[in-house]
Amino acid sequence: MLKGFRDFILRGNVVDLAVAVIIGAAFGKIITAFTTNIVSPLIGAIVGKPDFSYLSLTLHGGKIGYGSFLTSVIDFLIQASVIYFLLVLPMNYLMAKIKGPQSVSSKTCAECLSEIPLSAKRCKFCAQPIAEL
């Protein structure tokens, strides 16, 4: 029983997942600090008040605090845009530069729309002759 548990824990994907969760939590703290300390005050300077928790609705004596929900949605959108523009976009640009231009190794059959090799004379799916490009 302990050998099975040890094998489970030492499997590559479990260790990779644990590392990803730990790094993700640390990165989340960085993004939250950036959003809370830099982006939200800038928005507050422009809009007036970055915290909408004061907004509420009273319905039959009950208080509905939709302002806190609105603040959470705005915080999520700010964090998502920060991650996209400061991490995803630059990484995609770098990966495209590293990979370079992709060469085309296949073409589409005009009859059945299947992907076939560039050097094919006939489609392997429908047997139609392939026009030379």
Short mmCIF file of C-alpha atoms in Angstrom, two decimals:
data_model
loop_
_atom_site.label_atom_id
_atom_site.label_comp_id
_atom_site.label_asym_id
_atom_site.label_seq_id
_atom_site.Cartn_x
_atom_site.Cartn_y
_atom_site.Cartn_z
CA MET A 1 0.00 0.00 0.00
CA LEU A 2 2.81 2.45 0.85
CA LYS A 3 4.67 1.55 -2.34
CA GLY A 4 1.61 2.44 -4.39
CA PHE A 5 1.28 5.76 -2.56
CA ARG A 6 4.98 6.50 -3.11
CA ASP A 7 4.66 5.69 -6.83
CA PHE A 8 1.61 7.97 -7.05
CA ILE A 9 3.36 10.90 -5.35
CA LEU A 10 6.55 10.54 -7.38
CA ARG A 11 4.80 10.40 -10.73
CA GLY A 12 5.94 13.25 -12.95
CA ASN A 13 2.54 14.79 -13.53
CA VAL A 14 1.70 15.00 -9.80
CA VAL A 15 4.97 16.77 -9.02
CA ASP A 16 4.54 19.08 -12.03
CA LEU A 17 1.02 19.92 -10.92
CA ALA A 18 2.19 20.70 -7.37
CA VAL A 19 4.92 22.99 -8.69
CA ALA A 20 2.42 24.71 -11.02
CA VAL A 21 -0.01 25.33 -8.15
CA ILE A 22 2.71 26.78 -5.92
CA ILE A 23 4.09 29.01 -8.70
CA GLY A 24 0.54 30.02 -9.67
CA ALA A 25 -0.26 31.04 -6.09
CA ALA A 26 2.93 33.10 -5.84
CA PHE A 27 2.29 34.73 -9.21
CA GLY A 28 -1.31 35.43 -8.15
CA LYS A 29 -0.01 37.35 -5.14
CA ILE A 30 2.22 39.43 -7.42
CA ILE A 31 -0.67 40.24 -9.78
CA THR A 32 -2.96 41.05 -6.85
CA ALA A 33 -0.36 43.40 -5.34
CA PHE A 34 0.17 45.10 -8.71
CA THR A 35 -3.56 45.53 -9.21
CA THR A 36 -4.26 46.68 -5.66
CA ASN A 37 -1.32 49.03 -5.26
CA ILE A 38 -0.82 50.43 -8.76
CA VAL A 39 -3.74 49.90 -11.14
CA SER A 40 -6.68 50.45 -8.75
CA PRO A 41 -5.31 53.77 -7.40
CA LEU A 42 -4.82 54.96 -10.98
CA ILE A 43 -8.42 54.06 -11.78
CA GLY A 44 -9.49 55.73 -8.53
CA ALA A 45 -7.68 58.90 -9.56
CA ILE A 46 -9.50 58.91 -12.89
CA VAL A 47 -12.98 57.70 -11.84
CA GLY A 48 -13.04 58.96 -8.28
CA LYS A 49 -13.34 55.91 -6.02
CA PRO A 50 -12.06 52.43 -7.01
CA ASP A 51 -14.13 50.67 -4.31
CA PHE A 52 -17.86 50.31 -4.97
CA SER A 53 -18.70 48.41 -1.77
CA TYR A 54 -20.78 51.37 -0.57
CA LEU A 55 -23.37 50.64 -3.28
CA SER A 56 -26.31 48.64 -1.97
CA LEU A 57 -30.00 48.09 -2.53
CA THR A 58 -32.57 47.65 0.23
CA LEU A 59 -35.37 45.27 -0.66
CA HIS A 60 -38.07 44.46 1.94
CA GLY A 61 -35.70 45.30 4.76
CA GLY A 62 -32.83 43.19 3.39
CA LYS A 63 -29.63 44.78 2.17
CA ILE A 64 -28.25 43.61 -1.19
CA GLY A 65 -24.62 44.69 -1.47
CA TYR A 66 -24.15 44.64 -5.22
CA GLY A 67 -21.27 47.10 -4.93
CA SER A 68 -18.93 44.47 -3.46
CA PHE A 69 -19.80 42.15 -6.33
CA LEU A 70 -19.17 44.94 -8.82
CA THR A 71 -15.79 45.66 -7.21
CA SER A 72 -14.86 41.96 -7.44
CA VAL A 73 -15.84 41.82 -11.13
CA ILE A 74 -13.78 44.93 -11.89
CA ASP A 75 -10.81 43.52 -9.94
CA PHE A 76 -11.06 40.28 -11.93
CA LEU A 77 -11.17 42.14 -15.24
CA ILE A 78 -8.19 44.28 -14.23
CA GLN A 79 -6.18 41.22 -13.16
CA ALA A 80 -7.10 39.34 -16.35
CA SER A 81 -6.05 42.29 -18.52
CA VAL A 82 -2.79 42.72 -16.60
CA ILE A 83 -1.97 39.03 -17.05
CA TYR A 84 -2.88 39.15 -20.74
CA PHE A 85 -1.03 42.34 -21.66
CA LEU A 86 2.03 41.89 -19.43
CA LEU A 87 2.50 38.12 -19.66
CA VAL A 88 0.55 36.33 -22.40
CA LEU A 89 1.04 38.84 -25.22
CA PRO A 90 4.82 39.23 -24.73
CA MET A 91 5.27 35.45 -24.34
CA ASN A 92 3.34 34.77 -27.56
CA TYR A 93 5.50 37.35 -29.34
CA LEU A 94 8.71 35.78 -28.01
CA MET A 95 7.60 32.25 -28.91
CA ALA A 96 6.73 33.38 -32.45
CA LYS A 97 10.19 34.96 -32.77
CA ILE A 98 11.90 31.81 -31.48
CA LYS A 99 9.94 29.43 -33.72
CA GLY A 100 10.31 31.57 -36.83
CA PRO A 101 8.12 31.21 -39.90
CA GLN A 102 6.29 27.89 -40.17
CA SER A 103 6.71 25.92 -43.36
CA VAL A 104 3.66 24.42 -45.04
CA SER A 105 3.83 20.62 -45.25
CA SER A 106 0.32 19.83 -46.44
CA LYS A 107 -2.46 21.08 -48.65
CA THR A 108 -6.22 20.63 -48.75
CA CYS A 109 -7.97 18.38 -51.25
CA ALA A 110 -10.49 20.43 -53.24
CA GLU A 111 -12.93 17.50 -53.40
CA CYS A 112 -13.11 16.18 -49.80
CA LEU A 113 -11.26 18.98 -47.94
CA SER A 114 -8.83 16.51 -46.28
CA GLU A 115 -5.25 17.43 -45.42
CA ILE A 116 -2.77 15.67 -47.72
CA PRO A 117 1.02 15.94 -48.19
CA LEU A 118 2.30 18.54 -50.65
CA SER A 119 3.93 15.91 -52.85
CA ALA A 120 0.75 13.82 -53.25
CA LYS A 121 -0.59 13.28 -56.78
CA ARG A 122 -3.93 11.84 -55.58
CA CYS A 123 -5.94 12.31 -52.41
CA LYS A 124 -5.57 9.28 -50.12
CA PHE A 125 -9.16 9.72 -48.90
CA CYS A 126 -11.17 10.24 -52.09
CA ALA A 127 -8.61 9.26 -54.79
CA GLN A 128 -9.17 12.46 -56.79
CA PRO A 129 -6.20 13.76 -58.79
CA ILE A 130 -4.59 16.75 -57.13
CA ALA A 131 -3.89 19.82 -59.23
CA GLU A 132 -0.30 21.06 -59.05
CA LEU A 133 0.12 24.36 -57.22
#
